CSV table of N, CA and C in Angstrom, one decimal:
chain,number,residue,atom,x,y,z
D,1,MET,N,3.0,137.6,63.0
D,1,MET,CA,4.0,136.0,61.4
D,1,MET,C,3.5,135.8,60.0
D,2,GLU,N,4.4,135.1,59.8
D,2,GLU,CA,4.5,135.2,58.5
D,2,GLU,C,3.9,133.6,58.3
D,3,MET,N,3.4,133.8,57.2
D,3,MET,CA,3.2,132.4,56.7
D,3,MET,C,3.5,130.9,56.2
D,4,ASN,N,5.0,131.7,55.7
D,4,ASN,CA,6.2,130.8,55.7
D,4,ASN,C,6.7,130.6,57.2
D,5,GLU,N,6.5,131.1,57.7
D,5,GLU,CA,7.3,130.6,59.7
D,5,GLU,C,5.6,129.7,60.2
D,6,LEU,N,4.8,129.9,60.4
D,6,LEU,CA,3.7,129.3,60.9
D,6,LEU,C,3.4,127.1,60.1
D,7,VAL,N,4.1,127.6,58.8
D,7,VAL,CA,3.8,126.4,57.9
D,7,VAL,C,5.9,125.0,58.5
D,8,ALA,N,6.7,126.1,59.0
D,8,ALA,CA,7.9,126.3,59.1
D,8,ALA,C,7.7,125.4,61.0
D,9,LEU,N,7.1,125.5,61.9
D,9,LEU,CA,7.2,125.5,62.9
D,9,LEU,C,6.1,124.4,63.4
D,10,ASP,N,5.4,123.9,61.9
D,10,ASP,CA,4.7,122.3,62.4
D,10,ASP,C,6.5,121.2,62.2
D,11,VAL,N,7.0,120.3,62.4
D,11,VAL,CA,8.7,119.9,62.4
D,11,VAL,C,7.2,119.0,61.3
D,12,GLY,N,5.5,117.8,61.6
D,12,GLY,CA,6.1,117.2,60.6
D,12,GLY,C,6.0,117.5,59.3
D,13,THR,N,5.1,119.2,58.8
D,13,THR,CA,5.3,119.3,57.7
D,13,THR,C,7.0,119.3,57.3
D,14,VAL,N,7.6,120.2,57.6
D,14,VAL,CA,9.2,119.8,57.0
D,14,VAL,C,9.3,119.1,57.0
D,15,LYS,N,10.1,117.9,58.1
D,15,LYS,CA,10.1,116.8,57.4
D,15,LYS,C,9.3,115.6,55.8
D,16,GLY,N,9.0,116.4,56.1
D,16,GLY,CA,7.4,115.5,55.4
D,16,GLY,C,8.7,116.6,54.4
D,17,LEU,N,8.1,117.5,53.8
D,17,LEU,CA,9.1,117.9,52.6
D,17,LEU,C,10.9,117.6,52.6
D,18,ILE,N,11.5,118.0,53.1
D,18,ILE,CA,12.7,117.5,53.1
D,18,ILE,C,13.0,115.6,52.7
D,19,LEU,N,11.9,114.7,52.6
D,19,LEU,CA,12.3,113.0,52.3
D,19,LEU,C,11.6,113.5,51.3
D,20,MET,N,10.6,114.0,50.6
D,20,MET,CA,10.0,114.2,49.6
D,20,MET,C,10.9,114.2,48.4
D,21,LEU,N,12.1,115.6,48.7
D,21,LEU,CA,13.8,115.9,48.1
D,21,LEU,C,14.3,114.9,47.3
D,22,VAL,N,13.8,113.1,47.9
D,22,VAL,CA,14.7,112.2,47.3
D,22,VAL,C,13.5,111.4,47.2
D,23,ILE,N,12.5,111.1,45.5
D,23,ILE,CA,11.1,111.3,45.5
D,23,ILE,C,11.6,110.8,44.3
D,24,ARG,N,11.7,109.6,43.6
D,24,ARG,CA,12.0,109.8,42.9
D,24,ARG,C,11.2,110.6,41.4
D,25,LYS,N,9.5,111.6,41.3
D,25,LYS,CA,9.2,111.5,40.7
D,25,LYS,C,8.7,112.0,41.0
D,26,ARG,N,10.0,113.8,39.1
D,26,ARG,CA,10.3,115.0,39.3
D,26,ARG,C,8.8,115.5,39.9
D,27,LYS,N,7.7,115.7,39.6
D,27,LYS,CA,7.3,116.4,40.4
D,27,LYS,C,6.9,117.0,41.1
D,28,LEU,N,7.2,115.3,42.0
D,28,LEU,CA,6.9,115.8,43.6
D,28,LEU,C,8.6,116.9,44.6
D,29,SER,N,9.3,116.0,43.9
D,29,SER,CA,10.9,116.0,44.5
D,29,SER,C,11.0,118.0,43.8
D,30,VAL,N,10.4,118.1,42.6
D,30,VAL,CA,10.2,119.4,42.3
D,30,VAL,C,9.7,120.5,43.8
D,31,ALA,N,8.5,120.1,43.8
D,31,ALA,CA,7.3,120.2,44.2
D,31,ALA,C,7.9,121.4,46.4
D,32,ALA,N,8.7,119.6,46.4
D,32,ALA,CA,9.1,120.0,47.1
D,32,ALA,C,10.3,121.4,48.0
D,33,CYS,N,11.5,121.3,47.4
D,33,CYS,CA,12.3,122.0,46.9
D,33,CYS,C,11.8,123.5,46.6
D,34,ASP,N,11.1,123.7,45.7
D,34,ASP,CA,9.6,124.8,45.9
D,34,ASP,C,9.5,125.6,47.0
D,35,ALA,N,9.2,123.7,47.7
D,35,ALA,CA,8.1,124.7,49.3
D,35,ALA,C,9.5,125.0,50.3
D,36,ILE,N,10.5,124.1,50.2
D,36,ILE,CA,11.5,124.6,51.3
D,36,ILE,C,12.1,125.8,51.2
D,37,LEU,N,12.2,126.2,49.5
D,37,LEU,CA,12.4,127.7,49.8
D,37,LEU,C,12.2,128.2,49.6
D,38,ASP,N,10.8,128.4,49.6
D,38,ASP,CA,9.9,128.7,50.2
D,38,ASP,C,9.9,129.5,51.7
D,39,LEU,N,10.0,127.7,52.5
D,39,LEU,CA,10.0,128.0,53.5
D,39,LEU,C,12.0,129.5,54.7
D,40,SER,N,12.5,128.9,53.8
D,40,SER,CA,14.4,129.6,53.4
D,40,SER,C,14.0,130.9,53.8
D,41,THR,N,12.7,131.7,53.3
D,41,THR,CA,13.0,133.3,53.2
D,41,THR,C,12.3,133.6,54.6
D,42,THR,N,12.0,133.0,55.9
D,42,THR,CA,12.7,133.1,56.8
D,42,THR,C,13.3,132.6,57.8
D,43,LEU,N,13.8,133.5,58.9
D,43,LEU,CA,14.3,133.0,60.0
D,43,LEU,C,15.0,131.5,60.4
D,44,ILE,N,12.8,131.4,60.7
D,44,ILE,CA,12.3,130.1,61.1
D,44,ILE,C,13.0,129.0,60.7
D,45,GLY,N,12.0,129.7,59.0
D,45,GLY,CA,12.2,128.8,58.7
D,45,GLY,C,14.1,126.9,57.6
D,46,ARG,N,14.3,128.3,57.9
D,46,ARG,CA,15.7,127.9,57.8
D,46,ARG,C,16.5,127.4,59.2
D,47,ASN,N,15.9,127.8,60.1
D,47,ASN,CA,16.6,126.9,61.1
D,47,ASN,C,16.0,125.8,61.1
D,48,LYS,N,14.7,125.8,61.2
D,48,LYS,CA,14.0,123.9,61.2
D,48,LYS,C,14.6,123.7,60.1
D,49,THR,N,14.6,124.0,58.7
D,49,THR,CA,15.2,123.1,58.0
D,49,THR,C,16.7,122.2,57.7
D,50,ARG,N,17.3,123.1,58.5
D,50,ARG,CA,18.2,123.0,58.8
D,50,ARG,C,18.8,121.9,60.2
D,51,GLU,N,17.8,121.9,60.6
D,51,GLU,CA,18.0,121.0,62.1
D,51,GLU,C,16.6,119.8,62.0
D,52,GLU,N,15.9,119.3,60.3
D,52,GLU,CA,15.8,118.7,60.4
D,52,GLU,C,15.9,117.8,59.5
D,53,THR,N,17.5,118.2,59.3
D,53,THR,CA,17.6,117.9,58.3
D,53,THR,C,19.0,117.0,58.3
D,54,GLU,N,19.8,117.7,59.5
D,54,GLU,CA,20.7,117.3,60.8
D,54,GLU,C,19.7,116.3,60.8
D,55,THR,N,19.3,116.4,62.0
D,55,THR,CA,18.3,115.0,62.2
D,55,THR,C,18.6,114.0,61.3
D,56,LYS,N,18.0,114.0,60.3
D,56,LYS,CA,17.7,112.9,59.0
D,56,LYS,C,18.9,112.2,59.6
D,57,ASN,N,19.8,113.4,58.9
D,57,ASN,CA,22.1,112.5,58.9
D,57,ASN,C,21.7,111.8,59.2
D,58,GLN,N,21.6,112.5,61.0
D,58,GLN,CA,22.6,112.2,62.3
D,58,GLN,C,21.5,110.6,62.0
D,59,ASN,N,20.4,110.4,62.2
D,59,ASN,CA,19.8,108.7,61.5
D,59,ASN,C,19.9,108.1,61.3
D,60,ASN,N,20.4,108.9,59.4
D,60,ASN,CA,20.8,108.0,58.3
D,60,ASN,C,22.4,107.2,59.0
D,61,THR,N,23.3,108.2,59.8
D,61,THR,CA,24.3,107.6,60.0
D,61,THR,C,24.6,106.4,60.6
D,62,GLY,N,23.5,106.5,62.0
D,62,GLY,CA,23.0,105.5,63.0
D,62,GLY,C,23.2,104.5,62.7
D,63,GLU,N,21.8,104.2,61.2
D,63,GLU,CA,21.6,103.2,60.7
D,63,GLU,C,23.1,102.5,60.3
D,64,LYS,N,23.1,103.8,59.2
D,64,LYS,CA,24.7,102.5,58.5
D,64,LYS,C,25.9,102.5,59.9
D,65,GLU,N,25.4,102.4,61.2
D,65,GLU,CA,26.2,102.1,62.0
D,65,GLU,C,25.7,100.9,61.7
D,66,GLN,N,24.8,100.5,63.0
D,66,GLN,CA,23.9,99.8,63.4
D,66,GLN,C,24.7,97.8,61.8
D,67,THR,N,23.6,98.7,61.0
D,67,THR,CA,23.7,97.5,59.8
D,67,THR,C,25.1,97.2,59.5
D,68,THR,N,26.3,98.4,59.9
D,68,THR,CA,27.8,97.7,60.2
D,68,THR,C,27.8,96.6,60.2
D,69,VAL,N,28.3,96.7,61.8
D,69,VAL,CA,27.6,96.4,63.1
D,69,VAL,C,27.3,95.2,63.3
D,70,LYS,N,25.7,94.1,62.6
D,70,LYS,CA,25.6,93.8,62.1
D,70,LYS,C,25.9,92.5,62.0
D,71,LYS,N,26.3,93.1,60.4
D,71,LYS,CA,27.0,92.6,59.3
D,71,LYS,C,28.9,91.6,60.3
D,72,LYS,N,29.3,93.3,60.5
D,72,LYS,CA,30.3,91.9,61.4
D,72,LYS,C,30.3,90.8,62.7
D,73,ASN,N,29.3,91.4,63.1
D,73,ASN,CA,28.5,90.2,63.9
D,73,ASN,C,28.5,87.7,63.1
D,74,LYS,N,28.0,89.2,61.6
D,74,LYS,CA,26.8,87.8,61.1
D,74,LYS,C,29.0,87.1,61.1
D,75,LYS,N,29.9,88.3,60.3
D,75,LYS,CA,31.1,87.8,59.8
D,75,LYS,C,31.6,86.5,60.9
D,76,GLU,N,32.1,87.5,62.4
D,76,GLU,CA,32.7,86.3,63.1
D,76,GLU,C,31.7,85.3,63.7
D,77,HIS,N,30.7,84.9,63.5
D,77,HIS,CA,30.0,83.8,63.9
D,77,HIS,C,30.1,83.4,63.1
D,78,ALA,N,30.4,83.3,61.2
D,78,ALA,CA,30.4,82.1,60.5
D,78,ALA,C,31.7,82.0,60.7
D,79,ALA,N,32.6,83.1,60.8
D,79,ALA,CA,34.7,82.3,61.4
D,79,ALA,C,34.1,81.8,63.3
D,80,GLU,N,33.4,82.0,64.0
D,80,GLU,CA,33.6,81.0,64.8
D,80,GLU,C,33.2,79.4,64.9
D,81,THR,N,31.4,79.8,63.6
D,81,THR,CA,31.3,77.9,63.1
D,81,THR,C,32.0,77.3,62.5
D,82,ALA,N,32.9,77.6,60.8
D,82,ALA,CA,33.7,77.6,61.4
D,82,ALA,C,35.3,76.8,61.5
D,83,THR,N,35.2,77.7,63.0
D,83,THR,CA,36.9,77.3,63.4
D,83,THR,C,35.6,75.9,64.5
D,84,GLU,N,35.1,76.0,64.6
D,84,GLU,CA,34.0,75.1,65.3
D,84,GLU,C,34.2,73.9,65.0
D,85,LYS,N,34.0,73.8,63.3
D,85,LYS,CA,33.8,72.1,62.1
D,85,LYS,C,34.7,72.2,62.5
D,86,GLU,N,36.0,72.6,62.2
D,86,GLU,CA,36.8,72.4,61.7
D,86,GLU,C,38.1,71.5,63.0
D,87,ARG,N,37.9,71.6,64.4
D,87,ARG,CA,38.2,70.9,65.4
D,87,ARG,C,37.4,69.9,65.1
D,88,SER,N,36.4,70.2,65.3
D,88,SER,CA,35.0,69.0,65.3
D,88,SER,C,35.7,67.6,64.5
């Protein structure tokens, strides 16, 4: 088994590299990008990188939906409270 395949099988490493892509320190994000490109030379590396990226995107979407629901609930609660105060 090739070294890139062994690294790709370590889910924690792949997740870490993906997270490092958005770091504002250019040298770190470039290094992470280079490492991901190296992993992508193998089928296993491409598949693992794709899987982890999809998982991260799904998690981000879920967090955004939860935040939207919380904001909506706060607005509804505020409107109900205002209505109750007007009735009093």
